[in-house]
XYZ file of C-alpha atoms in Angstrom:
96
model
C -109.711 184.648 227.171
C -113.427 183.857 226.865
C -112.697 181.863 223.744
C -109.954 179.923 225.540
C -112.364 179.017 228.367
C -115.019 177.962 225.886
C -112.493 175.865 223.958
C -111.243 174.358 227.242
C -114.813 173.545 228.367
C -115.523 172.018 224.951
C -112.389 169.905 225.165
C -113.289 168.802 228.717
C -116.816 167.971 227.578
C -115.533 165.974 224.618
C -113.005 164.165 226.777
C -115.596 163.361 229.447
C -117.945 162.103 226.710
C -115.231 159.780 225.448
C -114.518 158.534 228.986
C -118.197 157.906 229.789
C -118.695 156.166 226.441
C -115.743 153.887 227.144
C -117.033 153.104 230.655
C -120.473 152.319 229.238
C -118.914 150.106 226.579
C -116.942 148.165 229.197
C -120.026 147.681 231.386
C -122.012 146.397 228.413
C -119.168 144.125 227.389
C -118.907 142.674 230.917
C -122.672 142.226 231.089
C -122.680 140.418 227.729
C -119.864 138.160 228.926
C -121.798 137.394 232.118
C -124.976 136.611 230.170
C -123.022 134.408 227.785
C -121.546 132.523 230.746
C -124.983 132.014 232.269
C -126.357 130.747 228.959
C -123.430 128.364 228.597
C -124.023 127.084 232.133
C -127.700 126.474 231.391
C -126.830 124.607 228.211
C -124.292 122.445 230.015
C -126.800 121.551 232.728
C -129.444 120.757 230.086
C -127.010 118.487 228.250
C -126.215 116.757 231.546
C -129.928 116.239 232.203
C -130.437 114.788 228.719
C -127.414 112.510 229.143
C -128.766 111.206 232.454
C -132.126 110.530 230.786
C -130.479 108.619 227.947
C -128.466 106.570 230.442
C -131.683 105.701 232.308
C -133.348 104.650 229.059
C -130.389 102.427 228.147
C -130.507 100.761 231.558
C -134.252 100.195 231.242
C -133.786 98.770 227.741
C -131.177 96.285 229.008
C -133.546 95.136 231.753
C -136.376 94.767 229.232
C -134.141 92.719 226.947
C -133.272 90.408 229.856
C -136.970 89.965 230.636
C -137.800 89.233 226.994
C -135.011 86.663 226.798
C -136.219 84.962 229.986
C -139.793 84.848 228.664
C -138.558 83.501 225.336
C -136.805 80.647 227.121
C -139.928 79.874 229.142
C -142.125 79.883 226.016
C -139.693 77.477 224.328
C -139.931 75.102 227.312
C -143.732 75.332 227.299
C -143.808 74.538 223.580
C -141.593 71.500 224.136
C -143.764 70.365 227.024
C -146.894 70.850 224.907
C -145.424 68.730 222.104
C -144.665 65.928 224.556
C -148.162 66.165 226.010
C -149.719 65.942 222.532
C -147.628 62.860 221.742
C -148.827 61.179 224.945
C -152.430 62.125 224.206
C -152.112 60.781 220.682
C -150.662 57.558 222.107
C -153.597 57.256 224.505
C -156.088 57.871 221.687
C -154.531 55.105 219.617
C -154.832 52.662 222.513
C -158.492 53.428 223.029
């Protein structure tokens, strides 16, 4: 009878150990899944931030290109005007 009680207590102890191990495993698994989800969320927000930054840089580059083109046109006009002025000056020098 004593042996049966000891065997029964051993079996209960082993069974409870298995149950607690399984519960601990499930908690760890859920915690890992939660941490993985948080990490994924952080990565997604970081990618969104980088994408917004790249979009801003593209917009700024387009505006800079427009400004450079406008300045290029103005420089071309100034060069043409300068050529005409030099021709008139040369004409005045020849007359004098």
